[in-house]
XYZ file of C-alpha atoms in Angstrom:
260
model
C -64.399 91.591 -28.844
C -65.682 89.203 -31.474
C -63.346 86.305 -32.238
C -63.163 86.015 -36.031
C -61.350 82.717 -35.749
C -64.689 81.076 -34.903
C -67.297 81.949 -37.549
C -70.809 81.462 -36.225
C -71.872 79.776 -39.453
C -75.570 79.489 -38.633
C -77.770 80.624 -41.514
C -80.661 82.847 -40.382
C -79.621 83.136 -36.740
C -82.778 85.021 -35.753
C -85.044 82.148 -36.777
C -82.630 79.562 -35.394
C -82.740 81.229 -31.966
C -86.471 80.462 -31.843
C -85.935 76.790 -32.659
C -83.070 75.675 -30.414
C -80.583 76.796 -27.790
C -76.856 76.689 -28.483
C -74.153 76.872 -25.842
C -70.382 76.578 -26.161
C -67.929 75.141 -23.653
C -64.139 75.471 -23.585
C -62.066 72.259 -23.581
C -59.836 71.082 -20.772
C -56.292 72.537 -20.880
C -54.722 69.328 -22.190
C -57.126 69.356 -25.175
C -56.845 73.008 -26.185
C -54.230 72.326 -28.846
C -56.786 70.143 -30.619
C -60.282 71.394 -29.724
C -61.696 74.876 -30.291
C -64.843 74.272 -28.254
C -67.769 71.965 -27.588
C -71.173 73.057 -28.862
C -74.371 71.757 -27.303
C -77.867 71.945 -28.759
C -81.230 71.525 -27.029
C -84.577 71.713 -28.824
C -88.268 70.934 -28.326
C -90.215 71.192 -31.586
C -93.742 70.368 -32.672
C -92.657 70.237 -36.323
C -89.327 69.306 -37.953
C -86.949 72.199 -38.611
C -84.037 72.127 -41.070
C -81.012 74.175 -40.012
C -78.305 75.022 -42.520
C -74.738 75.895 -41.571
C -72.103 77.639 -43.665
C -69.037 75.694 -44.831
C -66.108 75.716 -42.415
C -62.641 74.201 -42.118
C -63.118 72.274 -38.890
C -63.597 68.585 -38.356
C -66.605 67.988 -36.086
C -67.311 64.927 -33.968
C -71.032 64.824 -33.148
C -73.003 62.892 -30.538
C -76.703 63.110 -31.492
C -79.388 60.462 -31.814
C -79.793 60.997 -35.573
C -76.410 62.492 -36.470
C -73.472 60.757 -34.865
C -70.097 60.652 -36.556
C -66.920 62.454 -37.533
C -67.634 65.046 -40.214
C -64.772 66.310 -42.338
C -64.320 69.861 -43.627
C -66.669 70.671 -46.471
C -67.252 72.741 -49.568
C -71.031 72.957 -49.183
C -73.508 74.101 -46.584
C -74.420 71.444 -44.045
C -78.070 70.679 -43.290
C -79.449 69.007 -40.183
C -83.121 68.340 -39.451
C -84.218 68.779 -35.831
C -87.243 66.764 -34.661
C -89.121 66.336 -31.397
C -87.362 66.879 -28.070
C -83.647 66.198 -28.124
C -80.138 67.275 -27.221
C -76.605 66.511 -28.289
C -73.014 67.676 -28.338
C -70.496 68.429 -31.058
C -66.721 68.806 -30.833
C -65.244 71.457 -33.078
C -61.588 70.621 -33.687
C -59.049 73.302 -34.585
C -58.486 73.329 -38.361
C -55.294 71.432 -39.074
C -55.266 69.537 -35.769
C -57.271 66.376 -36.423
C -54.896 64.202 -38.431
C -53.232 62.890 -35.260
C -56.605 61.502 -34.114
C -57.579 60.257 -37.570
C -54.296 58.537 -38.402
C -54.355 59.484 -42.067
C -54.508 62.645 -44.219
C -57.592 64.726 -43.476
C -58.532 65.090 -47.157
C -59.703 61.466 -46.951
C -62.748 62.597 -44.943
C -63.395 65.941 -46.675
C -67.054 66.371 -47.671
C -68.028 63.153 -45.934
C -68.462 61.510 -42.534
C -67.144 58.366 -40.872
C -68.435 56.541 -37.769
C -67.190 57.768 -34.412
C -66.059 54.245 -33.585
C -63.729 54.222 -36.592
C -61.718 57.065 -35.049
C -62.314 56.814 -31.302
C -62.975 53.111 -30.826
C -65.964 51.193 -29.415
C -66.164 53.470 -26.365
C -67.730 56.137 -28.576
C -71.048 54.270 -28.609
C -71.407 54.417 -24.848
C -70.279 58.034 -24.804
C -73.120 58.978 -27.126
C -75.657 57.348 -24.814
C -74.276 59.300 -21.860
C -74.461 62.537 -23.847
C -78.092 61.952 -24.766
C -79.073 61.416 -21.130
C -76.896 63.933 -19.232
C -76.875 67.581 -18.287
C -74.349 69.810 -20.035
C -71.569 69.256 -17.511
C -72.022 65.502 -17.809
C -72.039 65.676 -21.594
C -68.716 67.521 -21.680
C -67.182 65.236 -19.058
C -68.117 62.102 -21.006
C -66.776 63.382 -24.328
C -63.561 64.674 -22.799
C -62.958 61.295 -21.176
C -63.290 59.689 -24.615
C -60.924 62.163 -26.274
C -58.327 61.813 -23.529
C -58.167 58.053 -24.030
C -56.968 58.744 -27.588
C -54.967 61.915 -26.934
C -52.026 62.082 -29.358
C -49.122 64.499 -29.617
C -49.629 67.439 -31.974
C -47.070 67.002 -34.784
C -45.107 69.965 -36.141
C -46.922 70.021 -39.535
C -50.297 70.218 -37.756
C -49.067 73.049 -35.561
C -47.841 74.883 -38.667
C -51.141 74.352 -40.511
C -53.147 75.619 -37.535
C -50.996 78.732 -37.312
C -51.460 79.446 -41.023
C -55.233 79.028 -40.745
C -55.188 81.507 -37.873
C -53.337 83.923 -40.171
C -56.177 83.649 -42.700
C -58.797 84.150 -40.002
C -57.081 87.112 -38.425
C -56.053 89.064 -41.509
C -58.851 90.129 -43.895
C -56.170 91.360 -46.315
C -55.348 87.729 -47.150
C -57.608 87.049 -50.114
C -55.215 85.119 -52.386
C -52.952 82.096 -51.961
C -49.874 83.972 -53.158
C -50.479 86.609 -50.487
C -50.867 83.870 -47.869
C -47.590 82.289 -49.018
C -45.797 85.621 -48.680
C -47.218 86.347 -45.238
C -46.350 82.876 -43.918
C -42.943 82.565 -45.598
C -43.731 79.555 -47.739
C -44.791 78.768 -51.312
C -48.205 78.123 -52.882
C -47.192 74.551 -53.700
C -46.059 73.858 -50.142
C -49.305 75.334 -48.829
C -51.302 73.066 -51.120
C -49.540 69.956 -49.823
C -49.776 71.018 -46.183
C -53.461 71.934 -46.364
C -54.449 68.769 -48.206
C -52.831 66.591 -45.554
C -53.512 68.517 -42.351
C -56.600 70.683 -43.013
C -58.315 68.504 -45.586
C -59.037 71.155 -48.213
C -56.871 73.507 -50.245
C -55.678 76.951 -49.178
C -57.706 78.719 -51.872
C -60.947 77.301 -50.496
C -59.794 77.911 -46.920
C -59.413 81.612 -47.697
C -62.787 81.666 -49.413
C -64.494 80.027 -46.419
C -63.365 82.785 -44.088
C -64.221 85.543 -46.528
C -67.688 84.065 -47.156
C -68.265 83.799 -43.410
C -67.145 87.432 -43.149
C -69.668 88.336 -45.826
C -72.507 86.445 -44.145
C -71.740 88.062 -40.794
C -71.716 91.544 -42.300
C -74.874 90.950 -44.326
C -76.657 89.789 -41.172
C -75.562 92.872 -39.241
C -77.199 95.554 -41.374
C -80.179 96.189 -43.626
C -78.345 98.633 -45.913
C -75.440 96.984 -47.732
C -73.097 98.370 -50.361
C -72.576 95.097 -52.208
C -69.855 96.422 -54.514
C -67.872 97.750 -51.553
C -68.335 94.491 -49.671
C -67.070 92.507 -52.667
C -63.998 94.736 -52.894
C -63.321 94.414 -49.152
C -63.363 90.637 -49.514
C -60.834 90.683 -52.348
C -63.147 90.128 -55.310
C -62.418 91.886 -58.577
C -66.089 92.740 -59.054
C -69.501 92.344 -57.463
C -70.635 89.719 -59.985
C -67.807 87.359 -59.032
C -68.629 87.766 -55.337
C -72.320 87.136 -56.009
C -71.553 83.934 -57.922
C -69.263 82.598 -55.184
C -71.650 83.505 -52.387
C -74.659 82.008 -54.166
C -72.795 78.783 -54.966
C -71.673 78.320 -51.360
C -74.736 79.604 -49.500
C -77.567 78.693 -51.843
C -78.914 82.253 -52.073
C -77.504 85.503 -53.476
C -76.261 88.205 -51.070
C -79.362 90.305 -51.745
C -81.563 87.520 -50.339
C -79.413 86.515 -47.392
C -81.172 86.965 -44.002
C -80.373 90.406 -42.589
C -80.725 92.195 -39.290
């Protein structure tokens, strides 16, 4: 069964599959409260290739030669250019569960990146070098060792934020903040404060991220799409509003999004 809590996020997966390999690894038990999974890329290219990824709510810590850092949750697609022969690893943290590592509200790194060393200390530099030179098991082992040296306790607000994000991911009927507040027994204002501090972006955008990922997944799965019905399923009042949102976030209208 597909896990909707983890949107794939890769734009034009068919072309991407020809350019690089992607594998995912589960974290050690003591890290599962914080980490969703590790993702590892390998590629060997004669020409540079730009890969775009849909917005998501997670903080990512990446260990690549040309893209190393802690990347906060974003409002825009993320682009990364792959060149030559290379590999690297990324850590996808559970939405709402990174503040304990960061030591400050997560909105301070939204739509930006900070050096790994700023969060994980000087050992992060050596960890990156190990990742670049190791097999996949060695890559995961090195990164987990780094994370475990900084392992905090998961505070109650982070646990609450993560649970609420899981509610958004698991219930496609949640398309508005007031509905989310009702389902989770809180208020829109409380959600705004909690999400700003723990997730890094507001609940309205968090809902939109999951619905847009839903839309991209469904558009990729079929060649014949009822766009009006899809917009309604995602909670939009009309197709035009859905088209505007999708185009603003993805960079192309639904009718031009890569399909099966």
